[in-house]
PDB file of C-alpha atoms and ligand atoms in Angstrom:
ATOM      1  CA  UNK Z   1      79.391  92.789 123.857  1.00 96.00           C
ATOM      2  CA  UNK Z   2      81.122  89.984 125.847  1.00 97.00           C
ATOM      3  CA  UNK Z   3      81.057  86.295 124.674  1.00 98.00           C
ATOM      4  CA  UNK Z   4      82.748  83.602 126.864  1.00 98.00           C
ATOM      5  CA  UNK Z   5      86.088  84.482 125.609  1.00 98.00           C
ATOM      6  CA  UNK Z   6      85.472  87.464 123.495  1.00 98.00           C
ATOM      7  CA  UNK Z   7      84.807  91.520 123.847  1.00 98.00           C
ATOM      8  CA  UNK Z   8      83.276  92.329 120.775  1.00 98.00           C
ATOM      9  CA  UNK Z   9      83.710  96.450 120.428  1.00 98.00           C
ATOM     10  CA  UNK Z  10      83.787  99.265 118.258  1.00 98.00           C
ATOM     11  CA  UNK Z  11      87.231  99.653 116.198  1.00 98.00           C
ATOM     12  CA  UNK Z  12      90.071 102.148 117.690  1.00 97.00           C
ATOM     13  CA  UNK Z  13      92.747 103.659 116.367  1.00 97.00           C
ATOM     14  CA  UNK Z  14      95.632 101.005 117.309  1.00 98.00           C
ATOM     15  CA  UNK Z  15      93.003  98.349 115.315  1.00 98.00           C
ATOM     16  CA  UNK Z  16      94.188 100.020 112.488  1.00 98.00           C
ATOM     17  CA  UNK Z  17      97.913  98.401 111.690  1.00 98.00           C
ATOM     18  CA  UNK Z  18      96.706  94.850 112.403  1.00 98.00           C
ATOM     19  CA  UNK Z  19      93.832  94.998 110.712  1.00 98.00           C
ATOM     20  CA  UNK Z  20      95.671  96.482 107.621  1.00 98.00           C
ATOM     21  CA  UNK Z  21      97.870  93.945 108.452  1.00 98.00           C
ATOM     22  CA  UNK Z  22      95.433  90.825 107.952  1.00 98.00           C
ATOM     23  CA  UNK Z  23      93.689  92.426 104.963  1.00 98.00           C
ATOM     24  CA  UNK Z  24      97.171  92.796 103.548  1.00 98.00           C
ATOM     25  CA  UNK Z  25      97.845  88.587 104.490  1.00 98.00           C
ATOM     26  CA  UNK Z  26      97.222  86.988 101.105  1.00 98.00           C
ATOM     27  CA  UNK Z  27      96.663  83.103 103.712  1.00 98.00           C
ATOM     28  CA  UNK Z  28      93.648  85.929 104.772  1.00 98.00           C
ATOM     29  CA  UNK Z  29      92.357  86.989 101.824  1.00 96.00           C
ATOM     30  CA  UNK Z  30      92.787  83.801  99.820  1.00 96.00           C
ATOM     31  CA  UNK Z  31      88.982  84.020  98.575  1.00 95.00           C
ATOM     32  CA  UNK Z  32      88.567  87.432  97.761  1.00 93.00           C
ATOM     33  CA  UNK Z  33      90.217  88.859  94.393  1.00 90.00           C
ATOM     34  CA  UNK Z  34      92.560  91.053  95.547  1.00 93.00           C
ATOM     35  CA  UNK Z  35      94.476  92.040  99.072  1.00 97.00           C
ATOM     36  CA  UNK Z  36      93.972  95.299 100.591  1.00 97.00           C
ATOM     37  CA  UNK Z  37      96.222  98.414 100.944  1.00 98.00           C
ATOM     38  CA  UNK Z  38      96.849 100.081 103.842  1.00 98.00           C
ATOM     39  CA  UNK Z  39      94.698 103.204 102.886  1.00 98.00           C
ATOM     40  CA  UNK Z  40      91.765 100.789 101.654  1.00 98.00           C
ATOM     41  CA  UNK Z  41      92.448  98.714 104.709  1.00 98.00           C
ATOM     42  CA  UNK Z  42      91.660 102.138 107.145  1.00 98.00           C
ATOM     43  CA  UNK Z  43      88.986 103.266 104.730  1.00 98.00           C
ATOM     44  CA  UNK Z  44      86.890 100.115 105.307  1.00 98.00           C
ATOM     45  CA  UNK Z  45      87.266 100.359 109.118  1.00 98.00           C
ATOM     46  CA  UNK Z  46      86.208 103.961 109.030  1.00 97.00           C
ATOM     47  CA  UNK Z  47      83.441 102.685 106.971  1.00 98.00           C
ATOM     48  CA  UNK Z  48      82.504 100.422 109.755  1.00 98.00           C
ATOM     49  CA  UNK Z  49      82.190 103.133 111.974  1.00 97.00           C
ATOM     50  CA  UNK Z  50      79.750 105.381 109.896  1.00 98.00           C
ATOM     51  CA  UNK Z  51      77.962 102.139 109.078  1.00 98.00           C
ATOM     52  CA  UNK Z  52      77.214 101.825 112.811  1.00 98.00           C
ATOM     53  CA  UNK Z  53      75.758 105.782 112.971  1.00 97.00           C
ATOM     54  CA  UNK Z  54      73.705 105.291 109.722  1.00 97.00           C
ATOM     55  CA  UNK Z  55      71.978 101.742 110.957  1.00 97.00           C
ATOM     56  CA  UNK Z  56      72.734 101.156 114.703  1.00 97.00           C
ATOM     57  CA  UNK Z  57      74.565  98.276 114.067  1.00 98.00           C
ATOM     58  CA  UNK Z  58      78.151  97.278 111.849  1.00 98.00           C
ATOM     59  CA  UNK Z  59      80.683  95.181 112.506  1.00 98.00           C
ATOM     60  CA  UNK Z  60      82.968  94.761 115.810  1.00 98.00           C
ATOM     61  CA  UNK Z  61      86.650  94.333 116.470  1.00 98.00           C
ATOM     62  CA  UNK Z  62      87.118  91.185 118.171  1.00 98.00           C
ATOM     63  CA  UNK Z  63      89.716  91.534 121.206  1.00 98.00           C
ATOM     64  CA  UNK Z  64      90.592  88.377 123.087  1.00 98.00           C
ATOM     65  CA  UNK Z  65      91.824  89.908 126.671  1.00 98.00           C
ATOM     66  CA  UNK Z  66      94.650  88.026 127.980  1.00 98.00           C
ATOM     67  CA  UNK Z  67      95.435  86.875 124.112  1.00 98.00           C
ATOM     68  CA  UNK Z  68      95.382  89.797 121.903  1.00 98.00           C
ATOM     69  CA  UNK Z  69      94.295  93.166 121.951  1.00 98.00           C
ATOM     70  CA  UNK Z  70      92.892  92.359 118.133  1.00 98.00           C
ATOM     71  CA  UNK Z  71      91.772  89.219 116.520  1.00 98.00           C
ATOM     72  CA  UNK Z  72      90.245  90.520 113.441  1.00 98.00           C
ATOM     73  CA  UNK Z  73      86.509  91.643 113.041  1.00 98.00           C
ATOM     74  CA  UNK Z  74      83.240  90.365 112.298  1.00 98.00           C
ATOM     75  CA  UNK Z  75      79.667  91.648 112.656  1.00 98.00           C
ATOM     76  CA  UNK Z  76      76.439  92.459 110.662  1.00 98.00           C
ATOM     77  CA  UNK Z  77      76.697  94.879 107.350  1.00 98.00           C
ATOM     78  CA  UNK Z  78      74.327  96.089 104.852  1.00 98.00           C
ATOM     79  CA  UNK Z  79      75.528  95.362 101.378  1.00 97.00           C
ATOM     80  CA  UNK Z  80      75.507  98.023  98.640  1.00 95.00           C
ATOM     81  CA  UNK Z  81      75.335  95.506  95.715  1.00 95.00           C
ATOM     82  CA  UNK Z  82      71.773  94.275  94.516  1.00 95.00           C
ATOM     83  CA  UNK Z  83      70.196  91.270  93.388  1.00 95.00           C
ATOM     84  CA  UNK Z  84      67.075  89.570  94.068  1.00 95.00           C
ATOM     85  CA  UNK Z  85      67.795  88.914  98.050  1.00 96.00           C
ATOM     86  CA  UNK Z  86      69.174  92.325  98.638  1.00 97.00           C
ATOM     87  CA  UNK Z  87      68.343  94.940 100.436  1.00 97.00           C
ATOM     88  CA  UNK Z  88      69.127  92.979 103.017  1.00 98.00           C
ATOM     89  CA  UNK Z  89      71.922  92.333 106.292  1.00 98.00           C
ATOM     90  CA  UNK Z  90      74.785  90.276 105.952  1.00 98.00           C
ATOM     91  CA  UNK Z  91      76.501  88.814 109.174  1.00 98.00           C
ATOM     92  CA  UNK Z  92      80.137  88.271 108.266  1.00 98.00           C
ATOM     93  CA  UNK Z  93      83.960  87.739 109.840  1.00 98.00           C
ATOM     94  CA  UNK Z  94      87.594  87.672 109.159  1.00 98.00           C
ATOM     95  CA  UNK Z  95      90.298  86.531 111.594  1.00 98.00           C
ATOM     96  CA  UNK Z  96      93.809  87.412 111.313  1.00 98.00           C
ATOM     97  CA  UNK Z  97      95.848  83.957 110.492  1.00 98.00           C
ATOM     98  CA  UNK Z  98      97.298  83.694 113.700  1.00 98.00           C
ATOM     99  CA  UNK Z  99      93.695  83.742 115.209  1.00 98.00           C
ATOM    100  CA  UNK Z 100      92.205  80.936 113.116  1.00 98.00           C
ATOM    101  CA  UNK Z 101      91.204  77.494 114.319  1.00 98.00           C
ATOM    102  CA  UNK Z 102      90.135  78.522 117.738  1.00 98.00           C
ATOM    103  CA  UNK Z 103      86.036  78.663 117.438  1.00 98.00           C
ATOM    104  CA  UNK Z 104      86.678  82.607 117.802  1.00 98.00           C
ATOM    105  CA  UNK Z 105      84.745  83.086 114.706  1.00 98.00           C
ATOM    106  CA  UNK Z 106      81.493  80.606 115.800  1.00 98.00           C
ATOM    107  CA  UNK Z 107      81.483  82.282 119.397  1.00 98.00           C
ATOM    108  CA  UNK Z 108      81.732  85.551 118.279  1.00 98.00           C
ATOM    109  CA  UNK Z 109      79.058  85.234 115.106  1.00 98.00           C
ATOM    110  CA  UNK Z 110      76.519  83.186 117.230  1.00 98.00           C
ATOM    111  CA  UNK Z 111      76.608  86.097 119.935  1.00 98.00           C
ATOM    112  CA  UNK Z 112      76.164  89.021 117.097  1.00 98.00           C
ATOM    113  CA  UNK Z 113      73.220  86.613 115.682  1.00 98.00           C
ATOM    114  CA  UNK Z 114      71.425  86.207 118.588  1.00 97.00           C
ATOM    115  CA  UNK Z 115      71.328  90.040 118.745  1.00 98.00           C
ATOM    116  CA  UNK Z 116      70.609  90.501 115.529  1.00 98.00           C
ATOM    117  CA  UNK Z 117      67.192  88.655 116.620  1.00 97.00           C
ATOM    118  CA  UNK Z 118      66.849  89.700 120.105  1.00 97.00           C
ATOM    119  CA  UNK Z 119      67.407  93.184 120.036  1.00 97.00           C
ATOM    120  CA  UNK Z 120      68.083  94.699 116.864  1.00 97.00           C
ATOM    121  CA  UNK Z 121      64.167  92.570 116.445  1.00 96.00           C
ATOM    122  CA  UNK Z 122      65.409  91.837 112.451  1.00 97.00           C
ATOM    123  CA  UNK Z 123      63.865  88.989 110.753  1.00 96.00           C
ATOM    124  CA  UNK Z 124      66.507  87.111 108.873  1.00 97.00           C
ATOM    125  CA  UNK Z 125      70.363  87.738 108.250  1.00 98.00           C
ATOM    126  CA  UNK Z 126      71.771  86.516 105.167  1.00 98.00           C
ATOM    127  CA  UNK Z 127      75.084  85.285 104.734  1.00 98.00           C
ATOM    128  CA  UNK Z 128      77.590  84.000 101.702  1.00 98.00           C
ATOM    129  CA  UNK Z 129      81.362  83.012 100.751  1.00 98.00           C
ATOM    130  CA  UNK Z 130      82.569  80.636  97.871  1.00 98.00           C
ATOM    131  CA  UNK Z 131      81.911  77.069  97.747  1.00 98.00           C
ATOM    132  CA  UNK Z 132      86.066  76.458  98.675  1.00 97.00           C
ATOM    133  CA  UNK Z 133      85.731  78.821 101.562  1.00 98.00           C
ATOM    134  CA  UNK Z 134      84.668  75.615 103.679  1.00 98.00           C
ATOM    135  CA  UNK Z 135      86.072  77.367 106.816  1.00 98.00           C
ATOM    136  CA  UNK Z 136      83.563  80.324 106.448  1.00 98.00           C
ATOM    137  CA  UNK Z 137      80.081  78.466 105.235  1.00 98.00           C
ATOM    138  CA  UNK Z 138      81.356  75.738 108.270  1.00 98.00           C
ATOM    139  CA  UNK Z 139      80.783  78.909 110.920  1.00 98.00           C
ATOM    140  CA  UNK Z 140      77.613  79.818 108.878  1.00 98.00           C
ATOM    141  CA  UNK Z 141      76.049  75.911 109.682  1.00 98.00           C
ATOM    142  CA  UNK Z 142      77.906  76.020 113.532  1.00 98.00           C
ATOM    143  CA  UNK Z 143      75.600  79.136 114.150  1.00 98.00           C
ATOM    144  CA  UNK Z 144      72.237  77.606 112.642  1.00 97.00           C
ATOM    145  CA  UNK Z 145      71.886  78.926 109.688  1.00 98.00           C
ATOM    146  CA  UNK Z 146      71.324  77.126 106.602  1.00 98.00           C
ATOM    147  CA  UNK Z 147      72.063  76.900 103.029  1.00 98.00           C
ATOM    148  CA  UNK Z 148      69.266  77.919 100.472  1.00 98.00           C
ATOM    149  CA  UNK Z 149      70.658  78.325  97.050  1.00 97.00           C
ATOM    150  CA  UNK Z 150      73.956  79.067  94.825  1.00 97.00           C
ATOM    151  CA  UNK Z 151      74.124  82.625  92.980  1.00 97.00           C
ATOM    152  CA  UNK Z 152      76.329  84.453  91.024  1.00 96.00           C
ATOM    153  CA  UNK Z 153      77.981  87.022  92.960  1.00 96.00           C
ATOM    154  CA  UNK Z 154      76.883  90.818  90.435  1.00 95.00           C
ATOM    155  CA  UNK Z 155      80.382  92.156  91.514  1.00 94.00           C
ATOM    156  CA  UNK Z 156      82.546  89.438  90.383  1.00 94.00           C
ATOM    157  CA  UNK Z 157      83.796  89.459  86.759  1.00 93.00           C
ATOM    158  CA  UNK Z 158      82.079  86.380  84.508  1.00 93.00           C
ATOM    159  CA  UNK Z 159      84.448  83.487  84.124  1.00 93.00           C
ATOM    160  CA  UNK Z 160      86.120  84.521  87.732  1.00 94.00           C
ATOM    161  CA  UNK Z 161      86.359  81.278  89.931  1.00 93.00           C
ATOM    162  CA  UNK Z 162      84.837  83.710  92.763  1.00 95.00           C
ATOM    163  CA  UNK Z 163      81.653  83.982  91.023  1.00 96.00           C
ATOM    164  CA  UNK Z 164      79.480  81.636  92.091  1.00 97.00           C
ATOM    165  CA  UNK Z 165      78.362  81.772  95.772  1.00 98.00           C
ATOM    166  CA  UNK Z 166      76.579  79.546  98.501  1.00 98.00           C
ATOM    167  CA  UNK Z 167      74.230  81.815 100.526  1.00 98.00           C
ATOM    168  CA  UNK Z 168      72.591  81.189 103.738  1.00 98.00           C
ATOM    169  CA  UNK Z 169      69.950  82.618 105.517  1.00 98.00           C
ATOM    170  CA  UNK Z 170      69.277  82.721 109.369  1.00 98.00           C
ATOM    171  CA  UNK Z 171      65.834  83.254 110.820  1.00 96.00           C
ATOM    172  CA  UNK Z 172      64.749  84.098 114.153  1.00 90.00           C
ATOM    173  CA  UNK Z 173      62.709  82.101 114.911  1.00 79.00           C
ATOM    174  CA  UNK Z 174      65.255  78.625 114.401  1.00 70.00           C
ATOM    175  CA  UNK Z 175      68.384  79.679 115.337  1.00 63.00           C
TER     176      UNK Z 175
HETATM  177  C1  LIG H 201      86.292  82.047 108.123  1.00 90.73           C
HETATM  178  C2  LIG H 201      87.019  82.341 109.420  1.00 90.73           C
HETATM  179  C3  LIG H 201      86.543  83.659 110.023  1.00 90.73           C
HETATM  180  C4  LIG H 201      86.754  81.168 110.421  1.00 90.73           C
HETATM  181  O1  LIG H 201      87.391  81.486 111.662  1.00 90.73           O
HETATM  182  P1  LIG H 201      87.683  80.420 112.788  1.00 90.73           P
HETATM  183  O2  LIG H 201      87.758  81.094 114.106  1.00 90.73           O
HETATM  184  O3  LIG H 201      88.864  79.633 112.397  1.00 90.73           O
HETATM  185  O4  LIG H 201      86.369  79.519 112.690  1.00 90.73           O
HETATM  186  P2  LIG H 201      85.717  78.626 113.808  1.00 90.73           P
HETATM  187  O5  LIG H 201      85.125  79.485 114.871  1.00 90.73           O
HETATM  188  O6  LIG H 201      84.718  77.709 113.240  1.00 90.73           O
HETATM  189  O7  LIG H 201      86.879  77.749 114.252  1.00 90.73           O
HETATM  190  C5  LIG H 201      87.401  76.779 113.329  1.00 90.73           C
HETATM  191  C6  LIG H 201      87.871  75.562 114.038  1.00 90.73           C
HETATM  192  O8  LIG H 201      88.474  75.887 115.272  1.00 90.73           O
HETATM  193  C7  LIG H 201      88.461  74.690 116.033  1.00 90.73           C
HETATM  194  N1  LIG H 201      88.483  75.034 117.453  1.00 90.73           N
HETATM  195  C8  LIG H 201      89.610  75.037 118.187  1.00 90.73           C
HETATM  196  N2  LIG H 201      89.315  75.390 119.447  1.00 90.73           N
HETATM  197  C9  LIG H 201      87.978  75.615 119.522  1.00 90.73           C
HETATM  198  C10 LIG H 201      87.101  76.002 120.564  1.00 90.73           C
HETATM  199  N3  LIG H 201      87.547  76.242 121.803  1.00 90.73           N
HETATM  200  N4  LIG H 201      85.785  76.156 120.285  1.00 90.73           N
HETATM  201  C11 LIG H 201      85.324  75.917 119.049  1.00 90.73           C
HETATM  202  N5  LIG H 201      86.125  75.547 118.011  1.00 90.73           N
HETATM  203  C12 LIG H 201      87.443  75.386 118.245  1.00 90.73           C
HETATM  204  C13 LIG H 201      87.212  73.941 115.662  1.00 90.73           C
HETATM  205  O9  LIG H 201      87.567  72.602 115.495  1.00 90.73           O
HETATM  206  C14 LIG H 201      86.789  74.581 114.364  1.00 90.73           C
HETATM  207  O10 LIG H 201      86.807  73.628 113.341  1.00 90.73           O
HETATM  208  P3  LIG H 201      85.495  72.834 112.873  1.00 90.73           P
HETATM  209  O11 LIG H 201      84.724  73.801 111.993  1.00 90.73           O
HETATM  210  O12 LIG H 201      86.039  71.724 112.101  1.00 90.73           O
HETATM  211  O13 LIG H 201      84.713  72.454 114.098  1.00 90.73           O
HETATM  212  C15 LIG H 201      88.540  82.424 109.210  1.00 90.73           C
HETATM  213  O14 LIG H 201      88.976  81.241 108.607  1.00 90.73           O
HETATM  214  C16 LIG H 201      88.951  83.617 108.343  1.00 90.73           C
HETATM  215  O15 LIG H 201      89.087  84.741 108.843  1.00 90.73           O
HETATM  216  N6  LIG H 201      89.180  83.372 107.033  1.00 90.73           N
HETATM  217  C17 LIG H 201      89.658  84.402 106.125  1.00 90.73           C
HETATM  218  C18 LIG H 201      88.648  85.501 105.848  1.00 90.73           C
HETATM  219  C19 LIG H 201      87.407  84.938 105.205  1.00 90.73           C
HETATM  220  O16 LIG H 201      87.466  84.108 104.318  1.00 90.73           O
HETATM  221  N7  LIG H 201      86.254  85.439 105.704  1.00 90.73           N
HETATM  222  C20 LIG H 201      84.972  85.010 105.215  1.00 90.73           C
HETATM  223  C21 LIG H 201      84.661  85.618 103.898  1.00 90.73           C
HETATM  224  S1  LIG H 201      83.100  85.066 103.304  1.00 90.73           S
END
């Protein structure tokens, strides 16, 4: 999928030292409890492969041509944890430092949203990050989607300042 400035395609085998790379960047991962390894780091990207057999759709590598051959990745996901809005699919992203503060993450997201709608036909996408995380939530509200509640993420120990969540929902029909 091409945006304006972005090819949006499925991860390759030289993805797999940068991404490890920006999962292993703790300026990266400064809202998620722990950084990755490199095997967890290649085991998540092969995940996003088999995601993308199993449902027809996963995340993307971002590439930039003419800036970077990898930016990071973002896309749509199914979840495995449950709660009262799940089963559902989450759009989501993560840049590589570097990358950050150039509206790659809005153009990208809004292009895999509009998909999600147009041809994947699926209702509403669900989205969520910590309240602190302004910089993710602020892509969430840049692509039209909008905040409905706070909850308490199941897979984050009690007492952890990650536990509580703002989620937001897009709909087809709005955004
Ligand atoms: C969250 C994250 C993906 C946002 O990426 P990003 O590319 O920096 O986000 P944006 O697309 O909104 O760009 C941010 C800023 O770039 C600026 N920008 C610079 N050039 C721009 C351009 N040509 N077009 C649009 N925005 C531009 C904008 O001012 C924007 O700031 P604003 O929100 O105040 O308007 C990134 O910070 C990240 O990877 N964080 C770590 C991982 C993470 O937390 N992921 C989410 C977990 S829930």
């Amino acid at each position: 999928m091409n945006t304006a400035r972005l090819l949006l395609r499925h991860f390759r085998e030289s993805d797999l030292a940068p991404f490890a790379e920006l999962n292993a960047d703790p300026r990266v991962r400064e809202f998620f409890p722990d950084l990755l390894t490199r095997e967890k780091s290649d085991a998540f990207a092969k995940r996003i492969e088999t995601h993308r057999e199993e449902y027809g759709f996963s995340w993307y590598a971002v590439e930039v041509p003419g800036v970077t051959d990898f930016a990071g990745a973002l896309g749509l996901f199914v979840p495995t944890f449950q709660t009262h809005f799940t089963p559902c699919v989450e759009i989501g992203w993560r840049l590589a430092f570097e990358h950050q503060g150039k509206g790659y993450a809005t153009e990208g997201a809004k292009a895999v949203l509009d998909h999600a709608f147009s041809a994947l036909k699926l209702k509403e996408v669900y989205s969520w990050t910590v309240p602190a995380n302004m910089k993710s939530w602020r892509v969430m509200e840049k692509i039209g989607m909008k905040r409905i509640e706070e909850f308490d993420h199941p897979n984050v120990p009690a007492g952890s300042p990650l536990k509580k969540h703002v989620l937001y929902k897009g709909v087809g029909s709005e955004v």
